[in-house]
CSV table of C-alpha atoms in Angstrom, one decimal:
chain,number,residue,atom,x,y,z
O,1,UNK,CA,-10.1,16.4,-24.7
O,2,UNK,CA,-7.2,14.8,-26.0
O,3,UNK,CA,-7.5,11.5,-27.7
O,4,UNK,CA,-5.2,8.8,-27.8
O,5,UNK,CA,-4.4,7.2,-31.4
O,6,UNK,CA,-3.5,3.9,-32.3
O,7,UNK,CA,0.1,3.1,-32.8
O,8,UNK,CA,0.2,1.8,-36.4
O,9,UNK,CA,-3.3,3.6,-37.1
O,10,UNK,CA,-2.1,6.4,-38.9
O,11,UNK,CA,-5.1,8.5,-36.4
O,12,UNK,CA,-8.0,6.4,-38.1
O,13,UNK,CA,-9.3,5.0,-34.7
O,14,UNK,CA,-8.1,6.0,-30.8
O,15,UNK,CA,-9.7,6.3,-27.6
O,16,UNK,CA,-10.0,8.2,-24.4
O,17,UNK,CA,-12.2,8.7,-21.2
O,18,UNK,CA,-15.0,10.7,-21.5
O,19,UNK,CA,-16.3,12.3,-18.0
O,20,UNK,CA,-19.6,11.7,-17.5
O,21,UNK,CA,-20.6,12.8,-13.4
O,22,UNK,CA,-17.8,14.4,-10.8
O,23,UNK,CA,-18.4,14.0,-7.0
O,24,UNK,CA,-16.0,14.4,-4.2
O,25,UNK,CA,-17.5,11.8,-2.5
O,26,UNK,CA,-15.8,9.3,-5.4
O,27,UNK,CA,-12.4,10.3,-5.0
O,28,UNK,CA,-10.4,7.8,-3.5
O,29,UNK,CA,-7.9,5.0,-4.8
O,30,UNK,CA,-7.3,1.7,-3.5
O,31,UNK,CA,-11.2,0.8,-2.7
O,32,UNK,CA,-13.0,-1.5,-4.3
O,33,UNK,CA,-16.2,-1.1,-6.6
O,34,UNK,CA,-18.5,-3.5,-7.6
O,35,UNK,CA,-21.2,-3.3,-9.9
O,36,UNK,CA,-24.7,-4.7,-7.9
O,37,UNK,CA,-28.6,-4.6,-9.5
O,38,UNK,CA,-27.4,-1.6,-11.5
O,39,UNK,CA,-25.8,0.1,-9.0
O,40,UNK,CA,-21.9,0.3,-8.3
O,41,UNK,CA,-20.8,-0.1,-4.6
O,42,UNK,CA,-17.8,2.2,-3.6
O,43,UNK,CA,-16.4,0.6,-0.6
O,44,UNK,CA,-13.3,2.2,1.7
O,45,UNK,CA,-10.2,3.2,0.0
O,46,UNK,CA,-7.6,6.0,0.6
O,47,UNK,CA,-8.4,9.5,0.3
O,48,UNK,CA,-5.6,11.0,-0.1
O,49,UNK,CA,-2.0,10.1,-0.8
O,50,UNK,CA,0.4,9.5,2.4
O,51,UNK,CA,-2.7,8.4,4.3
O,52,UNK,CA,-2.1,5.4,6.5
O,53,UNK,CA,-6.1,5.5,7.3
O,54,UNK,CA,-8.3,3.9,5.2
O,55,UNK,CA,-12.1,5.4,4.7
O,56,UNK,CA,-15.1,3.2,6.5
O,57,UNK,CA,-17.2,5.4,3.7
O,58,UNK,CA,-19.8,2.9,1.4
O,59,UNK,CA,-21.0,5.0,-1.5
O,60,UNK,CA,-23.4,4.2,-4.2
O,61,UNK,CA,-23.1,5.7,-7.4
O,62,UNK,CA,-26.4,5.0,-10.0
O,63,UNK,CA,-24.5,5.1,-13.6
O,64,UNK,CA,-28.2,5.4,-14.9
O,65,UNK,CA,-28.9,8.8,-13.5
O,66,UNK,CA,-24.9,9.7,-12.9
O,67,UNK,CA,-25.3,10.3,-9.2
O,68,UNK,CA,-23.2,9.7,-6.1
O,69,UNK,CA,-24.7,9.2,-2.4
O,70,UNK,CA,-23.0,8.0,0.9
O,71,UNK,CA,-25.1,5.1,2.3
O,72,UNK,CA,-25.5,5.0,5.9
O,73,UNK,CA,-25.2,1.4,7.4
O,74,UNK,CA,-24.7,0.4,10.1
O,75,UNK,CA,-21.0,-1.1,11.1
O,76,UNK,CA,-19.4,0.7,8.6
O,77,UNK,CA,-16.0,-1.2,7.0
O,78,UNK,CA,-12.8,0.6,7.1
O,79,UNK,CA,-10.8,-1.0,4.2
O,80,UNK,CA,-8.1,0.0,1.4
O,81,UNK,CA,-6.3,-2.5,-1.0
O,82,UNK,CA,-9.2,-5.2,-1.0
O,83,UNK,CA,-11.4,-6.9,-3.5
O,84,UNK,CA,-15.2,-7.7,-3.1
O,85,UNK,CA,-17.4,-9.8,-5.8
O,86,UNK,CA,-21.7,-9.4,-5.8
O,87,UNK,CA,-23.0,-12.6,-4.3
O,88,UNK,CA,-26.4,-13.8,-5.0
O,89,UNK,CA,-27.6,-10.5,-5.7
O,90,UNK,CA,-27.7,-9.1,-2.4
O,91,UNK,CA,-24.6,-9.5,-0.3
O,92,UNK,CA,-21.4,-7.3,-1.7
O,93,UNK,CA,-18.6,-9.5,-0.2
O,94,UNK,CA,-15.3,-7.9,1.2
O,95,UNK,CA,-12.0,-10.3,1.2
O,96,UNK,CA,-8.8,-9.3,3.1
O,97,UNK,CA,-7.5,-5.9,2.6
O,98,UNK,CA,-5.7,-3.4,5.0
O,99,UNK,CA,-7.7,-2.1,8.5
O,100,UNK,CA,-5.5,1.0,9.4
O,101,UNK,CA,-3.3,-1.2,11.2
O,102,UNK,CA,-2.9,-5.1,9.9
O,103,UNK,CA,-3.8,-6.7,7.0
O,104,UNK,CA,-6.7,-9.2,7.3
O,105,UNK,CA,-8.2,-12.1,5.8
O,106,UNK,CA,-11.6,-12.1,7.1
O,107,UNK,CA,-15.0,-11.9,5.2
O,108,UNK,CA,-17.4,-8.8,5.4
O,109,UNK,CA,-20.7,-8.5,4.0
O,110,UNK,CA,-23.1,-5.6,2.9
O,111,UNK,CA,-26.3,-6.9,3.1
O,112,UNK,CA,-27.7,-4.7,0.3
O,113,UNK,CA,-31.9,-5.8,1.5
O,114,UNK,CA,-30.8,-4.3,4.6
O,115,UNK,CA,-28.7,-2.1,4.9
O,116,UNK,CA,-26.1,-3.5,7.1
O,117,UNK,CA,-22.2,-4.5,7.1
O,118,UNK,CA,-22.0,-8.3,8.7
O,119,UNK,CA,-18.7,-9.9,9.7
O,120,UNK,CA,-19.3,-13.3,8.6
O,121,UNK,CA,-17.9,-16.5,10.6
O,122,UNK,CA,-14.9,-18.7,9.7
O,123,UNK,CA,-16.7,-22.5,9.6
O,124,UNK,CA,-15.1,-25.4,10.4
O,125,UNK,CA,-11.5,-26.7,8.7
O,126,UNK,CA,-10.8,-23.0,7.3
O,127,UNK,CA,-7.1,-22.5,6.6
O,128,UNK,CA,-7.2,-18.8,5.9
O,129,UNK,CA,-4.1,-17.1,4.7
O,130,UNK,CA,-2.2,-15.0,7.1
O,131,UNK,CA,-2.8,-11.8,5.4
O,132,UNK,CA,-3.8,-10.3,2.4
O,133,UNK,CA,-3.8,-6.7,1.1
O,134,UNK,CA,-3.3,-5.8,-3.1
O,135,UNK,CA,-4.6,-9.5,-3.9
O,136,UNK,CA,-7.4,-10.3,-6.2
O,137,UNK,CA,-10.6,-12.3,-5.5
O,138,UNK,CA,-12.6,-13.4,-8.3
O,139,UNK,CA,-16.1,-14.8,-8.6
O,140,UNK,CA,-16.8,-18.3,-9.6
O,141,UNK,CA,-20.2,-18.7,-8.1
O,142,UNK,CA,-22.3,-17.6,-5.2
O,143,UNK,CA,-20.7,-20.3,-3.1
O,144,UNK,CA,-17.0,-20.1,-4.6
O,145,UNK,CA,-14.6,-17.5,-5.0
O,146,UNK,CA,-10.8,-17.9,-6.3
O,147,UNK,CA,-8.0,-15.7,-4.0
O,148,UNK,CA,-4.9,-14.9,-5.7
O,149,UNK,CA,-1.9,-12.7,-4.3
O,150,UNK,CA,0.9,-12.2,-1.9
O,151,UNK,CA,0.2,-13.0,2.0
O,152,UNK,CA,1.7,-11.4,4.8
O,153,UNK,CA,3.5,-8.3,4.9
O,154,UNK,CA,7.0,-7.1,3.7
O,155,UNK,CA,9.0,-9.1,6.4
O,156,UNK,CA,6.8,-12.3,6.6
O,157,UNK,CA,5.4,-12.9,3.1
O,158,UNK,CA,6.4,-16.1,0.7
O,159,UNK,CA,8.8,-15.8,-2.4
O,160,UNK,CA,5.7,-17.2,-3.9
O,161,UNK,CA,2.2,-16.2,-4.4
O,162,UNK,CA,-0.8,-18.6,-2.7
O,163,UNK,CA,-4.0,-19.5,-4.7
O,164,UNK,CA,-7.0,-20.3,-2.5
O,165,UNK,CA,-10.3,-21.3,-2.7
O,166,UNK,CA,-12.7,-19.3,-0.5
O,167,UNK,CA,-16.4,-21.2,-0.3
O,168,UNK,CA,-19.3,-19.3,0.8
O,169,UNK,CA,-22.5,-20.5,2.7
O,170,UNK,CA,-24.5,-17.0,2.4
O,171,UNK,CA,-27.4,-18.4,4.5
O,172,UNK,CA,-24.9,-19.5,7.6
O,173,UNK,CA,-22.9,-16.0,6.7
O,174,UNK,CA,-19.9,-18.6,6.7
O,175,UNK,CA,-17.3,-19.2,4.7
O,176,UNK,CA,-13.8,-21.4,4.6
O,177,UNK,CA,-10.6,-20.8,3.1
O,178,UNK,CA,-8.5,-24.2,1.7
O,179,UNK,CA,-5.0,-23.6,-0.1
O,180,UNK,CA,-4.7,-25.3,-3.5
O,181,UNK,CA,-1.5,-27.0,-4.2
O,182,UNK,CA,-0.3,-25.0,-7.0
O,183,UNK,CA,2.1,-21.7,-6.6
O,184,UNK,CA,2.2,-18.4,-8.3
O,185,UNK,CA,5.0,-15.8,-9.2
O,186,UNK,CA,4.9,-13.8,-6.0
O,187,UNK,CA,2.6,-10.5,-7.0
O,188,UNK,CA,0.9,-7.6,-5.5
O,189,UNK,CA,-1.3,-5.2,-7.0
O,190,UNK,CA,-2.1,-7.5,-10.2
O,191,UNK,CA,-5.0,-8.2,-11.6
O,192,UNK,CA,-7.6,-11.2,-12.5
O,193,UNK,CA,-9.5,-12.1,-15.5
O,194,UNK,CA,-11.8,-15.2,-16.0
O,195,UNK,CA,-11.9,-15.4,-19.3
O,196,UNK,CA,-13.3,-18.4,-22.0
O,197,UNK,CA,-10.5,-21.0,-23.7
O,198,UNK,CA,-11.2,-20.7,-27.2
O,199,UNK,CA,-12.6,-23.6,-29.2
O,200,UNK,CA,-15.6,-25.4,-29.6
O,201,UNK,CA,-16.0,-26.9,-26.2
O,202,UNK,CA,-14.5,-23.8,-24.5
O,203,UNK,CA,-14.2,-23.7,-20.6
O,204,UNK,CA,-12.9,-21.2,-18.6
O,205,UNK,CA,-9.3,-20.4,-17.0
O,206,UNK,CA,-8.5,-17.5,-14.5
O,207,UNK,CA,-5.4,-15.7,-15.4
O,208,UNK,CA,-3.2,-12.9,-13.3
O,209,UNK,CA,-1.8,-10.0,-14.9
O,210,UNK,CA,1.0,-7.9,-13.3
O,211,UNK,CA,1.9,-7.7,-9.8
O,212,UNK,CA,5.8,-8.6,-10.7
O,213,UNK,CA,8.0,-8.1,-13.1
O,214,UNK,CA,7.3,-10.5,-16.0
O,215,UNK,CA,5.2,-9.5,-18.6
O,216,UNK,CA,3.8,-13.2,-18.9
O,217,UNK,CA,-0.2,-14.2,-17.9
O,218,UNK,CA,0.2,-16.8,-15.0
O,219,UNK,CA,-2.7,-18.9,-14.4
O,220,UNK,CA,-4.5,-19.6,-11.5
O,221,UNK,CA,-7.4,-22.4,-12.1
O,222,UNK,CA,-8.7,-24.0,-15.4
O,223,UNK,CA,-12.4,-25.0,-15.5
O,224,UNK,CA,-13.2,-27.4,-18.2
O,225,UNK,CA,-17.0,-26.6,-20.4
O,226,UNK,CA,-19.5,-26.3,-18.7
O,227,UNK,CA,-18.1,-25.8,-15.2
O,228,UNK,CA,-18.4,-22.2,-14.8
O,229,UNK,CA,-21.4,-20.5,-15.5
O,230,UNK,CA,-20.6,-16.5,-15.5
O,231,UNK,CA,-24.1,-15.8,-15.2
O,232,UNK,CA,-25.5,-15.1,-11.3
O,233,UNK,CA,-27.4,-18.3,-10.1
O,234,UNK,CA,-30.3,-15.5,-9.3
O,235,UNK,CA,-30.9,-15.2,-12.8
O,236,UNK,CA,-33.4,-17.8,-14.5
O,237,UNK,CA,-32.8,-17.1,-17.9
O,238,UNK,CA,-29.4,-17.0,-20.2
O,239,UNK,CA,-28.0,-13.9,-19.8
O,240,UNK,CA,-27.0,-12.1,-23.7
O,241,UNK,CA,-23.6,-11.3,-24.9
O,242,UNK,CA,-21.9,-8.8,-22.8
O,243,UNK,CA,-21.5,-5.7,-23.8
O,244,UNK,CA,-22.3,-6.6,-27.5
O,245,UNK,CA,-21.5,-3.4,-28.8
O,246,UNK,CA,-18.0,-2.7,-26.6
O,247,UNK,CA,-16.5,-6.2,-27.9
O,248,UNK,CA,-17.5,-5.1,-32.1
O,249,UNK,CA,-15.6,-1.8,-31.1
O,250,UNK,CA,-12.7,-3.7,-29.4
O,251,UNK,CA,-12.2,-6.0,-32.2
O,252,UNK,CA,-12.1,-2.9,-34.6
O,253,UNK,CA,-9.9,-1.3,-32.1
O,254,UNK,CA,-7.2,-4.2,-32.0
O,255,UNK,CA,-7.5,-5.0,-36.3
O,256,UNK,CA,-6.2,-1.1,-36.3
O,257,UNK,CA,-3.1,-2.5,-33.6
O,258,UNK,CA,-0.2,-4.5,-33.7
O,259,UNK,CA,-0.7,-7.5,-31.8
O,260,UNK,CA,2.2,-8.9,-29.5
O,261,UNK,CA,3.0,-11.9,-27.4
O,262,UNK,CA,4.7,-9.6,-24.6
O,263,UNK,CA,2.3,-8.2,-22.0
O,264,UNK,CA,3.1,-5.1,-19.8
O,265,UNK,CA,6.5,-5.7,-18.2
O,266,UNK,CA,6.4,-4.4,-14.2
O,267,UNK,CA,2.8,-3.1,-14.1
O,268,UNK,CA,0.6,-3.0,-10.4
O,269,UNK,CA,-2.5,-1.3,-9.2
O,270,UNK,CA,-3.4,-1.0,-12.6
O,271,UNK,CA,-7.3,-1.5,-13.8
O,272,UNK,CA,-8.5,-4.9,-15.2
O,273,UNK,CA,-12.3,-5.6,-16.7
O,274,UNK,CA,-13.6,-8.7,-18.9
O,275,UNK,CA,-15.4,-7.9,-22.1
O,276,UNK,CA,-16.2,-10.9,-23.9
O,277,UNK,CA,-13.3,-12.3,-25.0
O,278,UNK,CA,-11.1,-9.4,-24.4
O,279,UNK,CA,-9.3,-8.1,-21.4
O,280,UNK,CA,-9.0,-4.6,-21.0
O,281,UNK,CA,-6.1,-3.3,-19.1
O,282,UNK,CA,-5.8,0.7,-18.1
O,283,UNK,CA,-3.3,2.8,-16.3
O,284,UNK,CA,-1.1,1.8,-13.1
O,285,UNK,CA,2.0,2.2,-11.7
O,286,UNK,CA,5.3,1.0,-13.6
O,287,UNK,CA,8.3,-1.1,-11.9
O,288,UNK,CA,10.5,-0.4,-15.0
O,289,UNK,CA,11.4,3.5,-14.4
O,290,UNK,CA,12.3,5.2,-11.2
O,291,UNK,CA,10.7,8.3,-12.1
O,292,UNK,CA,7.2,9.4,-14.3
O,293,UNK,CA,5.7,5.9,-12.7
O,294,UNK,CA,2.3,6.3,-13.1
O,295,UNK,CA,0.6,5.6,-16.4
O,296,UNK,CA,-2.2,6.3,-18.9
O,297,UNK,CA,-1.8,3.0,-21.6
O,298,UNK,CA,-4.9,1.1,-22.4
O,299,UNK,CA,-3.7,-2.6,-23.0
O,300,UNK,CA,-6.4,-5.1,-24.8
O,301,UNK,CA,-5.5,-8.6,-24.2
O,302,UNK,CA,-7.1,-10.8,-27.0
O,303,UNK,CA,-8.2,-14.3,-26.5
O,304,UNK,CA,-10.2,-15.4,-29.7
O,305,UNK,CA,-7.2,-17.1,-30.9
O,306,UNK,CA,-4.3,-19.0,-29.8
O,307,UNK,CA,-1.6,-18.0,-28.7
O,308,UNK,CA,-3.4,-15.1,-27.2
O,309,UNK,CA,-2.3,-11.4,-28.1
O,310,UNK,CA,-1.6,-8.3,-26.5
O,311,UNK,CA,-2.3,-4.7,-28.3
O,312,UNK,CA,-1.3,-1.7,-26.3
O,313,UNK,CA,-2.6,1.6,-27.4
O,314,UNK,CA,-0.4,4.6,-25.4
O,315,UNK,CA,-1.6,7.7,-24.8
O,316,UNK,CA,-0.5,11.5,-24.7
O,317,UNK,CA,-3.2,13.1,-21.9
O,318,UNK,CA,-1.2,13.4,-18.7
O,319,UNK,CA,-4.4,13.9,-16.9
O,320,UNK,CA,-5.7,10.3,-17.4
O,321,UNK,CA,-3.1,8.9,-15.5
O,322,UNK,CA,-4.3,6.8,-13.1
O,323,UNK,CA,-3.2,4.2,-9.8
O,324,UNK,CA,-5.2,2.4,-7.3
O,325,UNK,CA,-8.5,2.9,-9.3
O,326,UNK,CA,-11.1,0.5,-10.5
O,327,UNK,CA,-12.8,0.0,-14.0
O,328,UNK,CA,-16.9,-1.6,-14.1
O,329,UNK,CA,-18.7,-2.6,-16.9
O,330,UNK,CA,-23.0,-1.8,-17.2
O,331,UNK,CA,-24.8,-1.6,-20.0
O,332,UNK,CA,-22.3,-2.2,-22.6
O,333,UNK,CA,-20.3,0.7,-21.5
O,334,UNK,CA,-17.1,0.6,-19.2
O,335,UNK,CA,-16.9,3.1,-16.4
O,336,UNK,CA,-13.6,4.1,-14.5
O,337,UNK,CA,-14.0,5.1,-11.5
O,338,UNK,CA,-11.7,7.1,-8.5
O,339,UNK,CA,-7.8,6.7,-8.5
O,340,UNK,CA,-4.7,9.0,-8.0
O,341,UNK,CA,-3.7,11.0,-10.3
O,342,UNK,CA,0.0,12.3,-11.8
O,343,UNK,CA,1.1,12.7,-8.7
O,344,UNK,CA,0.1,9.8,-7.1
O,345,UNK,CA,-1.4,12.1,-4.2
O,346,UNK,CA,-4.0,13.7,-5.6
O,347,UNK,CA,-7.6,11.4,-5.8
O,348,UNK,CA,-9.6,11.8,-8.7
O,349,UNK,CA,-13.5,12.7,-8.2
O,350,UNK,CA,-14.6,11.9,-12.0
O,351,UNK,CA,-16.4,9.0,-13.3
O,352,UNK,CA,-15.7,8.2,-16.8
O,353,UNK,CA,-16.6,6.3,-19.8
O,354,UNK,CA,-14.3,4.4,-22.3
O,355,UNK,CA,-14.8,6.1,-25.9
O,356,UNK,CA,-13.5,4.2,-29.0
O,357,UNK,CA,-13.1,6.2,-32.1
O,358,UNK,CA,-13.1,3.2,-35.2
């Protein structure tokens, strides 16, 4: 297995992805996956490149025992190039995304207690967007989520990206859509991280990564102390530090880096998870060279001081490179899951962890 040193490092730390389970029902790229009660929720995607038909397939894979199954519920969801959050522990939430024929803005619902896909109901006053596929929706409770991206297709979408908020009402299976005044760079297949301000009354703000050709962090809301709890309102107790052990190895990973103010330049469908105060960037597809396009560079973007710093750690293994695929973080590990490969054709069926070597 090849392993990938740090630039600088002289070979005294790298990383790489260790395979841990291989299924064929796992290999597909542009789905979603979202990490529910321990389990993570594969939901559409393509299954092969060229396809214009995304899967209806919902597949649960249990990290704890490394397994894959195809759940059978009713209504199933045929979707590629959308994002879904966990809402109040039960419902896995589907936002926009391509149907095989348009791109939609409407909220689906796998109601995990039961087994079913519902189509929830647009209430009263909602101003949905007119179309969203390669966007990103992130969680800021169980009754509000943050939509960030491109609407509309090719011909009929803005030079500029929308930010809306999406409230929920899980009991009414409802929900409402209202644009916020600010603007975006106009981006597709970015990603999202809420991550803490630093300081002693730190809040939070949600910043995009990618999606265009600037190398800069955009943000997309600001949430002063207290505002944000990233803990599910199911839980009755403080939840610990996340991933304790991952964040000590991060930080050793980026003391061995050179830090830099300049993100990734041109990067889309790429991977994006928080980890304390680090995100963690993987893989993607590169606007900057016609040819070779799709990467394998793990990108750490450090937020315990300001200004904030980038670390980018290349690597040499053709074989991780990855687009359309989706990284989920459980018990202080962080899994990557499905994408295509080299070729950008090819779906991988492995599940792997991230391995630091400090």
């Amino acid at each position: 297995m090849a392993v990938a040193a740090s630039p600088g490092g002289a070979g005294a730390s790298g990383w790489t992805w260790r395979p841990v389970a291989r299924d064929a029902l796992l290999a597909r790229a542009f789905h979603s996956c979202t990490e529910l009660r321990g389990q993570f929720y594969l939901v559409g995607g393509i299954l092969a490149g060229g396809a214009r038909e995304p899967s209806s397939d919902t597949v649960v894979f249990d990290p704890a025992a490394g397994q894959a199954v195809q759940v059978g519920v009713r209504g199933g969801l045929r979707r590629s190039h959308h994002d879904s959050v966990p809402v109040g522990g039960r419902w896995l939430c589907v936002v926009g995304g391509w149907d095989g024929s348009r791109r939609v803005a409407t909220v689906a619902a796998l109601d995990t207690d039961r087994g079913v896909w519902e189509a929830w109901t647009a209430a009263p006053g909602n101003c949905p967007p007119a179309g969203l596929s390669s966007h990103t929706c992130t969680r800021l409770s169980d009754r509000e989520l943050r939509v960030a991206g491109r609407e509309g297709g090719t011909r009929t979408q803005r030079r500029y990206g929308s930010i809306y908020t999406l409230r929920l009402d899980p009991s009414a299976r409802t929900y409402c859509y209202k644009e916020e005044g600010c603007h975006t760079v106009s981006r597709s297949g970015h990603c999202a991280a809420l991550l803490q301000t630093p300081g002693p009354h730190a809040g939070h703000q949600l910043l995009l990564f990618g999606g265009c050709d600037s190398g800069e962090p955009e943000v997309a809301g600001h949430w002063s102390h207290g505002k944000i709890k990233t803990i599910p309102s199911f839980s009755p107790k403080e939840e610990p530090p996340v991933a304790p052990r991952l964040v000590e190895q991060l930080a050793r990973l980026v003391s061995s880096g050179q830090g830099s103010q300049q993100g990734p330049r041109g990067l889309r469908h790429h991977s994006c998870s928080v980890v304390g105060p680090f995100a963690v960037l993987f893989g993607g597809e590169t606007l900057t060279r016609a040819r070779d396009t799709i990467c394998n560079d793990l990108y750490i973007y450090d937020t315990r001081k300001s200004p904030s710093l980038w670390f980018h750690f290349p690597c040499a293994d053709h074989g991780l490179k990855r687009v359309g695929h989706r990284t989920c973080l459980w018990n202080d590990q962080l899994y990557l899951v499905g994408g295509f490969g080299e070729d950008g054709r090819t779906a991988s069926p492995q599940v792997c962890i991230l391995d630091l070597f400090i």
